[in-house]
């Protein structure tokens, strides 16, 4: 499958691979690819909606992510890489819509993802204007009515659901123009929590080198705004594992209140079955 021959995606963004997109193994990291998907969404043309907003004929609003997912499917390197993200629209709702992405490097499919976007006004979600719906319809993919993945169960919002916690303090550099912690920054928090868990599970001490067991996929759901300043906890639960991989359930908490949850799949490496059992890492 090559990107040029795929008619399902109507928008294409050429991506410049940056040093900061690379992980410790020299390949593009999951967080780096999440930045690519953000870059691609920002490049999508919505001409009717942009004219409407430019004319001052639409209420003040923020563009808020309800959920996002990203998955590495194959290694992508910096040198000599011709990289594109293809974007289409999978679902159009009353106040939100869902982008779908495919990522190609040198004509090889190396990743995919999606993001559900909400228009938020001062009094709550805003109905999508007809102009935006027309723009989004032009980006419709085949079978655009396909059901989107369900949101996590309510138990995931409970602190007692998680077996391991690591503290994190919001940094001013995490804050974006909407005056809350940016969703890419939050993804790095989940990365940090998995690293802290695996370090504890492997019994590593200060100065020990942590193996690269970072997740290759994330599915993140946002519950409420994460703000600065603030001292937060990231909960980690091993939901399942096999010989090669570990499925993590994660949650961000402030004073016991859940602000977001995520699912992640990472490499198992040398993590023992005992360390992955409930209470195995402390």
PDB file of N, CA and C in Angstrom, residues 140-174:
ATOM      1  N   UNK A 140     -14.852  13.408   4.207  1.00  0.00           N
ATOM      2  CA  UNK A 140     -15.418  12.127   4.625  1.00  0.00           C
ATOM      3  C   UNK A 140     -14.661  10.955   4.018  1.00  0.00           C
ATOM      4  N   UNK A 141     -14.521   9.921   4.808  1.00  0.00           N
ATOM      5  CA  UNK A 141     -13.919   8.679   4.339  1.00  0.00           C
ATOM      6  C   UNK A 141     -15.007   7.664   4.042  1.00  0.00           C
ATOM      7  N   UNK A 142     -14.702   6.627   3.260  1.00  0.00           N
ATOM      8  CA  UNK A 142     -15.678   5.553   3.049  1.00  0.00           C
ATOM      9  C   UNK A 142     -16.110   4.967   4.387  1.00  0.00           C
ATOM     10  N   UNK A 143     -17.397   4.639   4.494  1.00  0.00           N
ATOM     11  CA  UNK A 143     -17.946   4.101   5.740  1.00  0.00           C
ATOM     12  C   UNK A 143     -17.706   5.067   6.892  1.00  0.00           C
ATOM     13  N   UNK A 144     -17.970   6.360   6.630  1.00  0.00           N
ATOM     14  CA  UNK A 144     -17.696   7.389   7.629  1.00  0.00           C
ATOM     15  C   UNK A 144     -18.579   7.281   8.862  1.00  0.00           C
ATOM     16  N   UNK A 145     -19.626   6.484   8.796  1.00  0.00           N
ATOM     17  CA  UNK A 145     -20.513   6.333   9.948  1.00  0.00           C
ATOM     18  C   UNK A 145     -20.053   5.236  10.895  1.00  0.00           C
ATOM     19  N   UNK A 146     -18.891   4.637  10.637  1.00  0.00           N
ATOM     20  CA  UNK A 146     -18.396   3.552  11.469  1.00  0.00           C
ATOM     21  C   UNK A 146     -18.325   3.981  12.921  1.00  0.00           C
ATOM     22  N   UNK A 147     -18.700   3.095  13.823  1.00  0.00           N
ATOM     23  CA  UNK A 147     -18.734   3.419  15.248  1.00  0.00           C
ATOM     24  C   UNK A 147     -17.338   3.715  15.774  1.00  0.00           C
ATOM     25  N   UNK A 148     -17.215   4.796  16.531  1.00  0.00           N
ATOM     26  CA  UNK A 148     -15.961   5.153  17.158  1.00  0.00           C
ATOM     27  C   UNK A 148     -15.802   4.337  18.441  1.00  0.00           C
ATOM     28  N   UNK A 149     -14.554   4.053  18.821  1.00  0.00           N
ATOM     29  CA  UNK A 149     -14.283   3.256  20.012  1.00  0.00           C
ATOM     30  C   UNK A 149     -14.947   3.882  21.235  1.00  0.00           C
ATOM     31  N   UNK A 150     -15.567   3.046  22.070  1.00  0.00           N
ATOM     32  CA  UNK A 150     -16.268   3.526  23.252  1.00  0.00           C
ATOM     33  C   UNK A 150     -15.302   4.119  24.269  1.00  0.00           C
ATOM     34  N   UNK A 151     -15.801   5.038  25.071  1.00  0.00           N
ATOM     35  CA  UNK A 151     -15.004   5.613  26.139  1.00  0.00           C
ATOM     36  C   UNK A 151     -14.845   4.604  27.267  1.00  0.00           C
ATOM     37  N   UNK A 152     -13.781   4.734  28.065  1.00  0.00           N
ATOM     38  CA  UNK A 152     -13.519   3.763  29.144  1.00  0.00           C
ATOM     39  C   UNK A 152     -14.636   3.735  30.177  1.00  0.00           C
ATOM     40  N   UNK A 153     -14.733   2.601  30.877  1.00  0.00           N
ATOM     41  CA  UNK A 153     -15.735   2.430  31.922  1.00  0.00           C
ATOM     42  C   UNK A 153     -15.506   3.422  33.063  1.00  0.00           C
ATOM     43  N   UNK A 154     -16.584   3.672  33.807  1.00  0.00           N
ATOM     44  CA  UNK A 154     -16.526   4.652  34.902  1.00  0.00           C
ATOM     45  C   UNK A 154     -15.522   4.258  35.977  1.00  0.00           C
ATOM     46  N   UNK A 155     -15.272   2.963  36.157  1.00  0.00           N
ATOM     47  CA  UNK A 155     -14.330   2.535  37.197  1.00  0.00           C
ATOM     48  C   UNK A 155     -12.922   3.058  36.944  1.00  0.00           C
ATOM     49  N   UNK A 156     -12.636   3.381  35.692  1.00  0.00           N
ATOM     50  CA  UNK A 156     -11.321   3.918  35.366  1.00  0.00           C
ATOM     51  C   UNK A 156     -11.109   5.318  35.967  1.00  0.00           C
ATOM     52  N   UNK A 157     -12.181   5.975  36.369  1.00  0.00           N
ATOM     53  CA  UNK A 157     -12.093   7.305  36.962  1.00  0.00           C
ATOM     54  C   UNK A 157     -11.871   7.249  38.466  1.00  0.00           C
ATOM     55  N   UNK A 158     -11.833   6.047  39.033  1.00  0.00           N
ATOM     56  CA  UNK A 158     -11.669   5.880  40.477  1.00  0.00           C
ATOM     57  C   UNK A 158     -10.202   5.631  40.813  1.00  0.00           C
ATOM     58  N   UNK A 159      -9.714   6.337  41.809  1.00  0.00           N
ATOM     59  CA  UNK A 159      -8.304   6.196  42.178  1.00  0.00           C
ATOM     60  C   UNK A 159      -7.975   4.773  42.618  1.00  0.00           C
ATOM     61  N   UNK A 160      -8.917   4.117  43.293  1.00  0.00           N
ATOM     62  CA  UNK A 160      -8.680   2.763  43.790  1.00  0.00           C
ATOM     63  C   UNK A 160      -8.500   1.743  42.673  1.00  0.00           C
ATOM     64  N   UNK A 161      -8.813   2.122  41.443  1.00  0.00           N
ATOM     65  CA  UNK A 161      -8.666   1.192  40.320  1.00  0.00           C
ATOM     66  C   UNK A 161      -7.189   0.912  40.022  1.00  0.00           C
ATOM     67  N   UNK A 162      -6.303   1.822  40.398  1.00  0.00           N
ATOM     68  CA  UNK A 162      -4.901   1.760  39.994  1.00  0.00           C
ATOM     69  C   UNK A 162      -4.022   1.233  41.126  1.00  0.00           C
ATOM     70  N   UNK A 163      -3.009   0.468  40.741  1.00  0.00           N
ATOM     71  CA  UNK A 163      -2.160  -0.207  41.718  1.00  0.00           C
ATOM     72  C   UNK A 163      -0.876   0.560  42.032  1.00  0.00           C
ATOM     73  N   UNK A 164      -0.451   1.437  41.132  1.00  0.00           N
ATOM     74  CA  UNK A 164       0.826   2.123  41.296  1.00  0.00           C
ATOM     75  C   UNK A 164       0.624   3.594  40.934  1.00  0.00           C
ATOM     76  N   UNK A 165       1.308   4.484  41.653  1.00  0.00           N
ATOM     77  CA  UNK A 165       1.186   5.919  41.389  1.00  0.00           C
ATOM     78  C   UNK A 165       2.563   6.566  41.353  1.00  0.00           C
ATOM     79  N   UNK A 166       2.681   7.555  40.477  1.00  0.00           N
ATOM     80  CA  UNK A 166       3.880   8.381  40.445  1.00  0.00           C
ATOM     81  C   UNK A 166       3.458   9.847  40.437  1.00  0.00           C
ATOM     82  N   UNK A 167       4.120  10.700  41.218  1.00  0.00           N
ATOM     83  CA  UNK A 167       3.746  12.125  41.259  1.00  0.00           C
ATOM     84  C   UNK A 167       4.361  12.899  40.103  1.00  0.00           C
ATOM     85  N   UNK A 168       3.639  13.915  39.626  1.00  0.00           N
ATOM     86  CA  UNK A 168       4.151  14.810  38.590  1.00  0.00           C
ATOM     87  C   UNK A 168       3.651  16.222  38.870  1.00  0.00           C
ATOM     88  N   UNK A 169       4.520  17.178  38.679  1.00  0.00           N
ATOM     89  CA  UNK A 169       4.161  18.590  38.858  1.00  0.00           C
ATOM     90  C   UNK A 169       4.054  19.249  37.493  1.00  0.00           C
ATOM     91  N   UNK A 170       2.964  19.977  37.267  1.00  0.00           N
ATOM     92  CA  UNK A 170       2.798  20.701  36.005  1.00  0.00           C
ATOM     93  C   UNK A 170       3.880  21.754  35.866  1.00  0.00           C
ATOM     94  N   UNK A 171       4.389  21.902  34.636  1.00  0.00           N
ATOM     95  CA  UNK A 171       5.416  22.894  34.337  1.00  0.00           C
ATOM     96  C   UNK A 171       4.794  24.003  33.480  1.00  0.00           C
ATOM     97  N   UNK A 172       5.303  25.215  33.627  1.00  0.00           N
ATOM     98  CA  UNK A 172       4.735  26.314  32.860  1.00  0.00           C
ATOM     99  C   UNK A 172       4.893  26.062  31.366  1.00  0.00           C
ATOM    100  N   UNK A 173       5.940  25.349  30.959  1.00  0.00           N
ATOM    101  CA  UNK A 173       6.117  25.033  29.551  1.00  0.00           C
ATOM    102  C   UNK A 173       5.098  24.055  29.001  1.00  0.00           C
ATOM    103  N   UNK A 174       4.326  23.412  29.889  1.00  0.00           N
ATOM    104  CA  UNK A 174       3.276  22.490  29.462  1.00  0.00           C
ATOM    105  C   UNK A 174       2.005  23.216  29.043  1.00  0.00           C
TER     106      UNK A 174
END
